[in-house]
Amino acid sequence: MRKPMVAGNWKMHGSRPLVRGLIDGILHHMSELDGVDVAVMPPFPYLPLTQEQAADSALAWGGQDVSKAAEGAFTGEVSADMLCDFGCRYVLVGHSERRQYHRESDADVAEKFAAAQRAGLIPVLCVGETLEEREAGNTEVVVQRQL
């Protein structure tokens, strides 16, 4: 079984030169990563650039988030089918920043996970506790709940 490796969660930073440089650097070292699946998850505006650069390589790419809705009037949301249109194989769901700043619940994350799977994407489930939860000794309880 190949070991997965996720690289390139750029958050809300980036530029065309940054993306080109990072992808070029990863592609340059892909031969050293035999037996490891490597994927990058750039910000949405850089998916076409990532797709173009990585198209003829083993490097996979994905989205940093996905809508739980398949379609509809959800301005600013990106559906799983839209990600598939750009050749995405992966998508992050449940990232701590989405949970914290967008108040995504475990139920929301589960719906996004299911939406990704229905579209044929591989959801990368992010789990983890906040600093307060860790200091209170609740790490295992939080992660178990999230799973």
Coordinates of C-alpha atoms in Angstrom, one line a residue:
M1 CA 0.0 0.0 0.0
R2 CA 1.3 3.4 -1.0
K3 CA 1.8 6.0 1.8
P4 CA -0.1 9.2 1.2
M5 CA 1.6 12.5 1.6
V6 CA -0.2 15.8 1.4
A7 CA 1.8 18.9 0.5
G8 CA 0.9 22.4 -0.2
N9 CA -1.9 23.8 2.0
W10 CA -1.1 27.4 1.1
K11 CA -3.9 28.9 3.1
M12 CA -4.8 32.3 1.7
H13 CA -1.4 33.2 0.4
G14 CA -0.1 32.8 -3.1
S15 CA 0.7 34.1 -6.5
R16 CA 1.4 32.6 -9.9
P17 CA 5.2 32.7 -9.3
L18 CA 4.8 31.1 -5.9
V19 CA 2.6 28.3 -7.2
R20 CA 4.8 27.7 -10.3
G21 CA 7.9 27.5 -8.1
L22 CA 6.4 25.2 -5.5
I23 CA 5.0 22.8 -8.1
D24 CA 8.3 22.9 -10.0
G25 CA 10.2 22.1 -6.8
I26 CA 7.8 19.2 -5.9
L27 CA 8.0 17.8 -9.5
H28 CA 11.8 18.0 -9.4
H29 CA 11.8 15.7 -6.3
M30 CA 9.0 13.3 -7.3
S31 CA 11.4 10.6 -8.3
E32 CA 12.8 10.5 -4.8
L33 CA 9.4 9.7 -3.4
D34 CA 8.9 6.3 -4.8
G35 CA 5.9 4.6 -3.2
V36 CA 4.4 7.8 -1.9
D37 CA 1.3 9.5 -3.3
V38 CA 1.9 13.2 -3.3
A39 CA -0.9 15.8 -3.6
V40 CA -1.1 19.6 -3.4
M41 CA -4.1 21.6 -2.4
P42 CA -3.7 25.1 -3.7
P43 CA -6.2 27.9 -3.2
F44 CA -9.0 27.7 -5.7
P45 CA -7.8 30.4 -8.2
Y46 CA -4.6 28.4 -8.7
L47 CA -6.2 25.1 -9.5
P48 CA -6.0 25.7 -13.3
L49 CA -2.3 26.5 -13.0
T50 CA -1.7 23.5 -10.8
Q51 CA -3.6 21.3 -13.3
E52 CA -1.5 22.6 -16.2
Q53 CA 1.8 22.1 -14.5
A54 CA 1.1 18.7 -13.0
A55 CA -1.0 17.2 -15.8
D56 CA 1.7 14.8 -17.1
S57 CA 3.1 13.8 -13.8
A58 CA 2.3 11.6 -10.8
L59 CA 1.6 14.7 -8.7
A60 CA -2.1 14.8 -7.7
W61 CA -4.0 18.0 -6.7
G62 CA -7.1 18.9 -4.9
G63 CA -9.3 21.6 -3.3
Q64 CA -8.9 23.2 0.1
D65 CA -12.6 22.9 0.7
V66 CA -15.8 21.6 -0.8
S67 CA -19.5 22.4 -0.6
K68 CA -21.8 19.9 1.0
A69 CA -24.3 20.9 -1.7
A70 CA -24.0 19.3 -5.2
E71 CA -25.5 22.4 -6.9
G72 CA -27.7 25.4 -6.3
A73 CA -27.6 29.0 -5.4
F74 CA -24.6 28.9 -3.0
T75 CA -22.5 31.9 -4.1
G76 CA -18.8 31.4 -3.4
E77 CA -19.1 27.7 -2.7
V78 CA -17.3 25.1 -4.8
S79 CA -19.0 21.7 -5.5
A80 CA -17.3 18.4 -5.7
D81 CA -18.2 18.1 -9.4
M82 CA -16.5 21.5 -10.0
L83 CA -13.3 20.2 -8.4
C84 CA -13.5 17.1 -10.6
D85 CA -13.8 19.3 -13.6
F86 CA -10.3 20.5 -12.8
G87 CA -8.9 17.0 -12.4
C88 CA -8.8 17.1 -8.6
R89 CA -8.5 13.8 -6.9
Y90 CA -8.5 15.0 -3.3
V91 CA -10.2 17.6 -1.1
L92 CA -9.6 18.8 2.4
V93 CA -12.5 18.6 4.8
G94 CA -12.8 19.7 8.4
H95 CA -9.7 21.9 8.5
S96 CA -9.3 23.6 11.8
E97 CA -9.6 27.0 10.3
R98 CA -12.9 26.1 8.6
R99 CA -14.2 24.7 11.9
Q100 CA -13.1 27.8 13.8
Y101 CA -13.7 30.7 11.5
H102 CA -16.7 29.4 9.6
R103 CA -18.2 27.5 12.5
E104 CA -18.3 24.2 10.6
S105 CA -19.7 21.5 12.9
D106 CA -18.8 17.8 12.8
A107 CA -22.1 17.3 11.0
D108 CA -21.1 19.9 8.3
V109 CA -17.8 18.1 7.9
A110 CA -19.5 14.7 7.6
E111 CA -21.8 16.1 4.9
K112 CA -18.8 17.5 3.0
F113 CA -16.9 14.2 3.3
A114 CA -19.9 12.4 1.9
A115 CA -20.4 14.9 -1.0
A116 CA -16.7 14.4 -1.9
Q117 CA -17.0 10.7 -1.9
R118 CA -20.2 10.7 -4.0
A119 CA -18.3 12.7 -6.6
G120 CA -15.4 10.3 -6.6
L121 CA -13.0 12.5 -4.7
I122 CA -10.7 11.3 -1.9
P123 CA -11.6 13.4 1.1
V124 CA -8.6 14.2 3.4
L125 CA -10.3 14.5 6.8
C126 CA -8.6 16.9 9.2
V127 CA -9.2 16.3 12.8
G128 CA -7.7 17.8 16.0
E129 CA -8.4 19.7 19.1
T130 CA -8.1 23.4 20.0
L131 CA -5.4 24.6 22.4
E132 CA -8.0 24.9 25.1
E133 CA -9.3 21.3 24.5
R134 CA -5.7 20.0 24.6
E135 CA -4.9 21.8 27.8
A136 CA -8.1 20.4 29.4
G137 CA -6.9 16.9 28.5
N138 CA -9.7 16.3 25.9
T139 CA -7.7 15.5 22.8
E140 CA -8.9 11.9 22.5
V141 CA -12.5 12.8 23.2
V142 CA -12.5 15.6 20.6
V143 CA -10.8 13.5 17.9
Q144 CA -13.1 10.5 18.5
R145 CA -16.1 12.8 18.3
Q146 CA -14.8 14.3 15.0
L147 CA -14.2 10.8 13.5

